């Protein structure tokens, strides 16, 4: 009920722009442009040259700063559900950059902790993934969402943890639901999330999928820190190779 009411209120009673605060606009054109996917590209966690072991190739749709950061947080933490659409646009661009081409794509969202879903009233990554899959299909790319990952155990809050601490905190935290292999059969699996920081969450998600015998074509996120884009652009051609 909470999620349904938030979505209805957002559609009927638009407030100020979530990105810049412009009056009477859920998202103004300028902030919408920041999520258009025009700046999509490959990224690596800024703290490490190659990211944690097992991290697949990652593409991001926008830089996690300014309006983009504000929109991500408004959707995730304040329940501004209509923002899933613009965020899905950025994610769709990242998916195409990572794993464009022939064949069906299955977007597997990184699951939120159950307690976080209860507190927020929704699962942000899953909602954005659904929006992205719709945009991909309209662009002619067959795509669907398969939420086959689930938490296996409780983890500590990631806030304030360093890269190594996050890896230790998340080790073995996810698993594939029963029937996950059947649901994803014949498609390329793309892990999706809202933001990448150290890469620990995506690396754990990829590990869980591989442990279940599933391949991972790559990963895509809505946004990444600006310096992660700079780092990959200055890397060698081998390091820049996208997930294929």
Tab-separated table of C-alpha atoms in Angstrom:
chain	number	residue	atom	x	y	z
A	1	UNK	CA	0.000	0.000	0.000
A	2	UNK	CA	2.803	2.407	0.830
A	3	UNK	CA	4.454	1.987	-2.578
A	4	UNK	CA	1.122	2.293	-4.425
A	5	UNK	CA	0.224	5.501	-2.570
A	6	UNK	CA	3.665	7.045	-3.134
A	7	UNK	CA	3.483	6.374	-6.855
A	8	UNK	CA	-0.039	7.791	-7.176
A	9	UNK	CA	0.863	10.896	-5.178
A	10	UNK	CA	3.923	11.470	-7.327
A	11	UNK	CA	1.873	11.342	-10.518
A	12	UNK	CA	-1.038	13.460	-9.339
A	13	UNK	CA	0.799	15.947	-7.131
A	14	UNK	CA	4.224	16.644	-8.647
A	15	UNK	CA	6.567	18.504	-6.332
A	16	UNK	CA	9.835	20.230	-6.999
A	17	UNK	CA	12.426	18.745	-9.337
A	18	UNK	CA	14.301	15.993	-7.507
A	19	UNK	CA	17.537	17.035	-9.188
A	20	UNK	CA	17.699	20.816	-8.782
A	21	UNK	CA	14.571	21.878	-6.892
A	22	UNK	CA	12.841	23.650	-9.807
A	23	UNK	CA	9.190	24.214	-8.946
A	24	UNK	CA	6.337	22.007	-10.133
A	25	UNK	CA	8.355	19.391	-11.951
A	26	UNK	CA	9.101	15.840	-10.868
A	27	UNK	CA	12.228	16.162	-13.021
A	28	UNK	CA	13.077	19.242	-15.068
A	29	UNK	CA	14.391	18.899	-18.663
A	30	UNK	CA	17.942	19.838	-17.667
A	31	UNK	CA	18.157	17.192	-14.960
A	32	UNK	CA	16.443	14.721	-17.265
A	33	UNK	CA	19.222	15.299	-19.799
A	34	UNK	CA	21.775	14.244	-17.183
A	35	UNK	CA	20.060	10.842	-17.151
A	36	UNK	CA	19.641	10.524	-20.917
A	37	UNK	CA	22.498	8.044	-21.182
A	38	UNK	CA	24.551	10.313	-23.442
A	39	UNK	CA	27.498	10.007	-21.073
A	40	UNK	CA	27.311	6.225	-20.668
A	41	UNK	CA	30.606	4.374	-20.652
A	42	UNK	CA	32.766	1.708	-19.014
A	43	UNK	CA	33.833	2.211	-15.423
A	44	UNK	CA	35.982	0.677	-12.748
A	45	UNK	CA	35.867	1.302	-8.985
A	46	UNK	CA	37.981	4.344	-8.266
A	47	UNK	CA	39.677	2.680	-5.304
A	48	UNK	CA	41.139	-0.128	-7.426
A	49	UNK	CA	42.554	-0.312	-10.919
A	50	UNK	CA	40.730	-3.495	-11.874
A	51	UNK	CA	38.084	-3.822	-9.166
A	52	UNK	CA	37.574	-6.785	-6.823
A	53	UNK	CA	38.204	-10.326	-8.038
A	54	UNK	CA	35.271	-11.634	-10.073
A	55	UNK	CA	33.860	-8.220	-10.959
A	56	UNK	CA	32.488	-8.367	-14.526
A	57	UNK	CA	32.876	-5.521	-16.981
A	58	UNK	CA	30.718	-2.628	-15.784
A	59	UNK	CA	29.100	0.247	-17.692
A	60	UNK	CA	27.398	3.257	-16.104
A	61	UNK	CA	24.796	5.549	-17.627
A	62	UNK	CA	25.741	8.778	-15.832
A	63	UNK	CA	28.123	10.367	-13.357
A	64	UNK	CA	27.094	10.087	-9.743
A	65	UNK	CA	27.202	13.746	-8.834
A	66	UNK	CA	24.946	16.786	-8.611
A	67	UNK	CA	21.454	16.244	-9.974
A	68	UNK	CA	22.042	12.576	-10.766
A	69	UNK	CA	22.999	11.817	-7.178
A	70	UNK	CA	19.987	13.763	-5.903
A	71	UNK	CA	17.603	11.859	-8.176
A	72	UNK	CA	19.041	8.458	-7.228
A	73	UNK	CA	18.655	9.239	-3.527
A	74	UNK	CA	15.152	10.696	-3.945
A	75	UNK	CA	14.012	7.493	-5.625
A	76	UNK	CA	15.862	5.144	-3.300
A	77	UNK	CA	15.456	6.744	0.104
A	78	UNK	CA	12.442	9.048	-0.192
A	79	UNK	CA	10.170	6.878	-2.318
A	80	UNK	CA	9.930	9.192	-5.348
A	81	UNK	CA	8.771	6.269	-7.485
A	82	UNK	CA	8.062	8.124	-10.764
A	83	UNK	CA	11.804	8.788	-10.990
A	84	UNK	CA	12.324	5.121	-11.866
A	85	UNK	CA	11.553	6.039	-15.476
A	86	UNK	CA	14.411	8.535	-16.011
A	87	UNK	CA	16.764	6.359	-13.988
A	88	UNK	CA	15.766	3.431	-16.189
A	89	UNK	CA	16.724	5.452	-19.264
A	90	UNK	CA	20.277	5.856	-17.960
A	91	UNK	CA	20.445	2.190	-16.998
A	92	UNK	CA	19.210	1.078	-20.420
A	93	UNK	CA	22.019	3.059	-22.075
A	94	UNK	CA	24.554	1.376	-19.793
A	95	UNK	CA	23.148	-2.069	-20.636
A	96	UNK	CA	23.408	-1.399	-24.365
A	97	UNK	CA	26.959	-0.127	-23.989
A	98	UNK	CA	27.930	-3.204	-22.042
A	99	UNK	CA	26.086	-5.954	-23.854
A	100	UNK	CA	24.428	-4.573	-26.972
A	101	UNK	CA	23.943	-6.803	-30.004
A	102	UNK	CA	21.876	-9.795	-30.964
A	103	UNK	CA	20.144	-12.045	-28.458
A	104	UNK	CA	17.865	-11.709	-25.487
A	105	UNK	CA	19.077	-9.924	-22.385
A	106	UNK	CA	18.025	-10.820	-18.868
A	107	UNK	CA	18.520	-8.034	-16.343
A	108	UNK	CA	19.211	-9.437	-12.889
A	109	UNK	CA	18.887	-6.721	-10.244
A	110	UNK	CA	21.064	-6.819	-7.158
A	111	UNK	CA	18.572	-7.410	-4.326
A	112	UNK	CA	18.227	-5.073	-1.395
A	113	UNK	CA	18.256	-6.432	2.139
A	114	UNK	CA	14.777	-7.441	3.247
A	115	UNK	CA	14.800	-4.946	6.097
A	116	UNK	CA	15.716	-2.151	3.661
A	117	UNK	CA	12.851	-3.084	1.343
A	118	UNK	CA	10.441	-3.009	4.261
A	119	UNK	CA	11.723	0.368	5.427
A	120	UNK	CA	11.628	1.955	1.961
A	121	UNK	CA	8.438	0.311	0.787
A	122	UNK	CA	10.033	-0.782	-2.498
A	123	UNK	CA	13.096	-2.403	-4.056
A	124	UNK	CA	14.901	0.410	-5.958
A	125	UNK	CA	17.144	-1.690	-8.202
A	126	UNK	CA	14.308	-3.957	-9.272
A	127	UNK	CA	12.014	-1.043	-10.075
A	128	UNK	CA	14.705	0.705	-12.146
A	129	UNK	CA	15.497	-2.572	-13.923
A	130	UNK	CA	11.855	-2.927	-14.949
A	131	UNK	CA	11.862	0.610	-16.345
A	132	UNK	CA	15.111	-0.086	-18.223
A	133	UNK	CA	13.827	-3.319	-19.744
A	134	UNK	CA	10.799	-1.471	-21.102
A	135	UNK	CA	13.015	1.127	-22.746
A	136	UNK	CA	15.254	-1.549	-24.213
A	137	UNK	CA	12.304	-3.373	-25.753
A	138	UNK	CA	10.980	-0.160	-27.253
A	139	UNK	CA	14.441	0.372	-28.756
A	140	UNK	CA	14.273	-3.068	-30.363
A	141	UNK	CA	16.472	-4.916	-27.863
A	142	UNK	CA	14.715	-7.954	-26.357
A	143	UNK	CA	15.081	-7.663	-22.605
A	144	UNK	CA	13.328	-8.819	-19.468
A	145	UNK	CA	13.930	-8.743	-15.734
A	146	UNK	CA	14.610	-11.879	-13.717
A	147	UNK	CA	15.059	-11.220	-9.963
A	148	UNK	CA	16.772	-14.559	-9.354
A	149	UNK	CA	19.152	-13.367	-6.633
A	150	UNK	CA	18.189	-13.229	-2.975
A	151	UNK	CA	19.959	-12.491	0.324
A	152	UNK	CA	21.388	-15.604	1.956
A	153	UNK	CA	22.285	-13.984	5.254
A	154	UNK	CA	22.203	-10.644	7.004
A	155	UNK	CA	25.020	-8.182	6.380
A	156	UNK	CA	26.167	-5.084	8.213
A	157	UNK	CA	25.356	-1.622	6.916
A	158	UNK	CA	27.870	-0.798	4.190
A	159	UNK	CA	28.045	2.903	5.040
A	160	UNK	CA	31.490	3.856	6.266
A	161	UNK	CA	33.124	0.577	5.248
A	162	UNK	CA	36.224	0.536	3.053
A	163	UNK	CA	36.692	-1.602	-0.051
A	164	UNK	CA	38.212	-4.586	1.779
A	165	UNK	CA	35.660	-4.383	4.602
A	166	UNK	CA	32.817	-4.385	2.097
A	167	UNK	CA	34.194	-7.474	0.390
A	168	UNK	CA	34.404	-9.278	3.730
A	169	UNK	CA	30.947	-8.083	4.757
A	170	UNK	CA	29.331	-9.340	1.541
A	171	UNK	CA	31.250	-12.604	1.056
A	172	UNK	CA	28.688	-15.366	0.544
A	173	UNK	CA	25.767	-13.024	1.228
A	174	UNK	CA	23.772	-13.773	-1.950
A	175	UNK	CA	22.430	-16.886	-3.628
A	176	UNK	CA	20.342	-17.816	-6.666
A	177	UNK	CA	16.714	-18.678	-6.079
A	178	UNK	CA	15.478	-22.157	-6.922
A	179	UNK	CA	14.679	-22.301	-10.622
A	180	UNK	CA	17.023	-19.430	-11.459
A	181	UNK	CA	18.780	-21.393	-14.192
A	182	UNK	CA	15.473	-22.190	-15.875
A	183	UNK	CA	14.280	-18.586	-15.763
A	184	UNK	CA	17.444	-17.238	-17.382
A	185	UNK	CA	18.039	-20.066	-19.882
A	186	UNK	CA	19.110	-19.004	-23.372
A	187	UNK	CA	19.708	-15.337	-22.533
A	188	UNK	CA	22.706	-13.193	-21.676
A	189	UNK	CA	22.658	-12.201	-18.022
A	190	UNK	CA	23.407	-8.593	-17.125
A	191	UNK	CA	23.689	-7.647	-13.461
A	192	UNK	CA	22.104	-4.268	-12.740
A	193	UNK	CA	22.178	-1.870	-9.795
A	194	UNK	CA	21.722	1.838	-9.153
A	195	UNK	CA	25.280	2.847	-8.206
A	196	UNK	CA	28.739	1.282	-8.074
A	197	UNK	CA	31.282	2.399	-5.474
A	198	UNK	CA	33.858	-0.270	-4.572
A	199	UNK	CA	32.324	-2.961	-6.797
A	200	UNK	CA	31.961	-5.395	-3.866
A	201	UNK	CA	28.207	-5.836	-4.285
A	202	UNK	CA	28.374	-6.581	-8.006
A	203	UNK	CA	31.308	-8.943	-7.476
A	204	UNK	CA	29.347	-10.901	-4.867
A	205	UNK	CA	26.283	-11.012	-7.129
A	206	UNK	CA	28.421	-12.337	-9.987
A	207	UNK	CA	29.960	-14.959	-7.679
A	208	UNK	CA	26.499	-16.180	-6.645
A	209	UNK	CA	25.399	-16.534	-10.253
A	210	UNK	CA	28.546	-18.394	-11.266
A	211	UNK	CA	28.233	-20.691	-8.243
A	212	UNK	CA	24.824	-21.697	-9.600
A	213	UNK	CA	26.339	-22.449	-13.011
A	214	UNK	CA	25.129	-19.248	-14.662
A	215	UNK	CA	27.303	-17.063	-16.864
A	216	UNK	CA	27.503	-13.308	-16.464
A	217	UNK	CA	27.777	-11.226	-19.631
A	218	UNK	CA	28.442	-8.010	-17.745
A	219	UNK	CA	27.045	-5.451	-15.340
A	220	UNK	CA	25.342	-2.085	-15.731
A	221	UNK	CA	24.537	0.661	-13.247
A	222	UNK	CA	22.650	3.932	-13.402
A	223	UNK	CA	25.612	5.954	-12.192
A	224	UNK	CA	29.212	5.798	-11.026
A	225	UNK	CA	31.628	8.308	-9.472
A	226	UNK	CA	33.157	10.666	-12.011
A	227	UNK	CA	36.716	9.509	-11.323
A	228	UNK	CA	35.826	5.924	-12.217
A	229	UNK	CA	35.060	7.069	-15.781
A	230	UNK	CA	38.367	8.958	-15.992
A	231	UNK	CA	40.339	5.958	-14.806
A	232	UNK	CA	38.931	3.536	-17.374
A	233	UNK	CA	39.386	6.015	-20.211
A	234	UNK	CA	43.078	6.297	-19.422
A	235	UNK	CA	43.560	2.540	-19.201
A	236	UNK	CA	44.899	0.207	-21.852
A	237	UNK	CA	42.771	-1.116	-24.657
A	238	UNK	CA	42.683	-4.542	-23.013
A	239	UNK	CA	41.251	-3.062	-19.797
A	240	UNK	CA	38.667	-1.091	-21.751
A	241	UNK	CA	37.262	-4.163	-23.510
A	242	UNK	CA	33.539	-4.350	-22.834
A	243	UNK	CA	31.689	-7.495	-21.811
A	244	UNK	CA	31.189	-9.666	-24.867
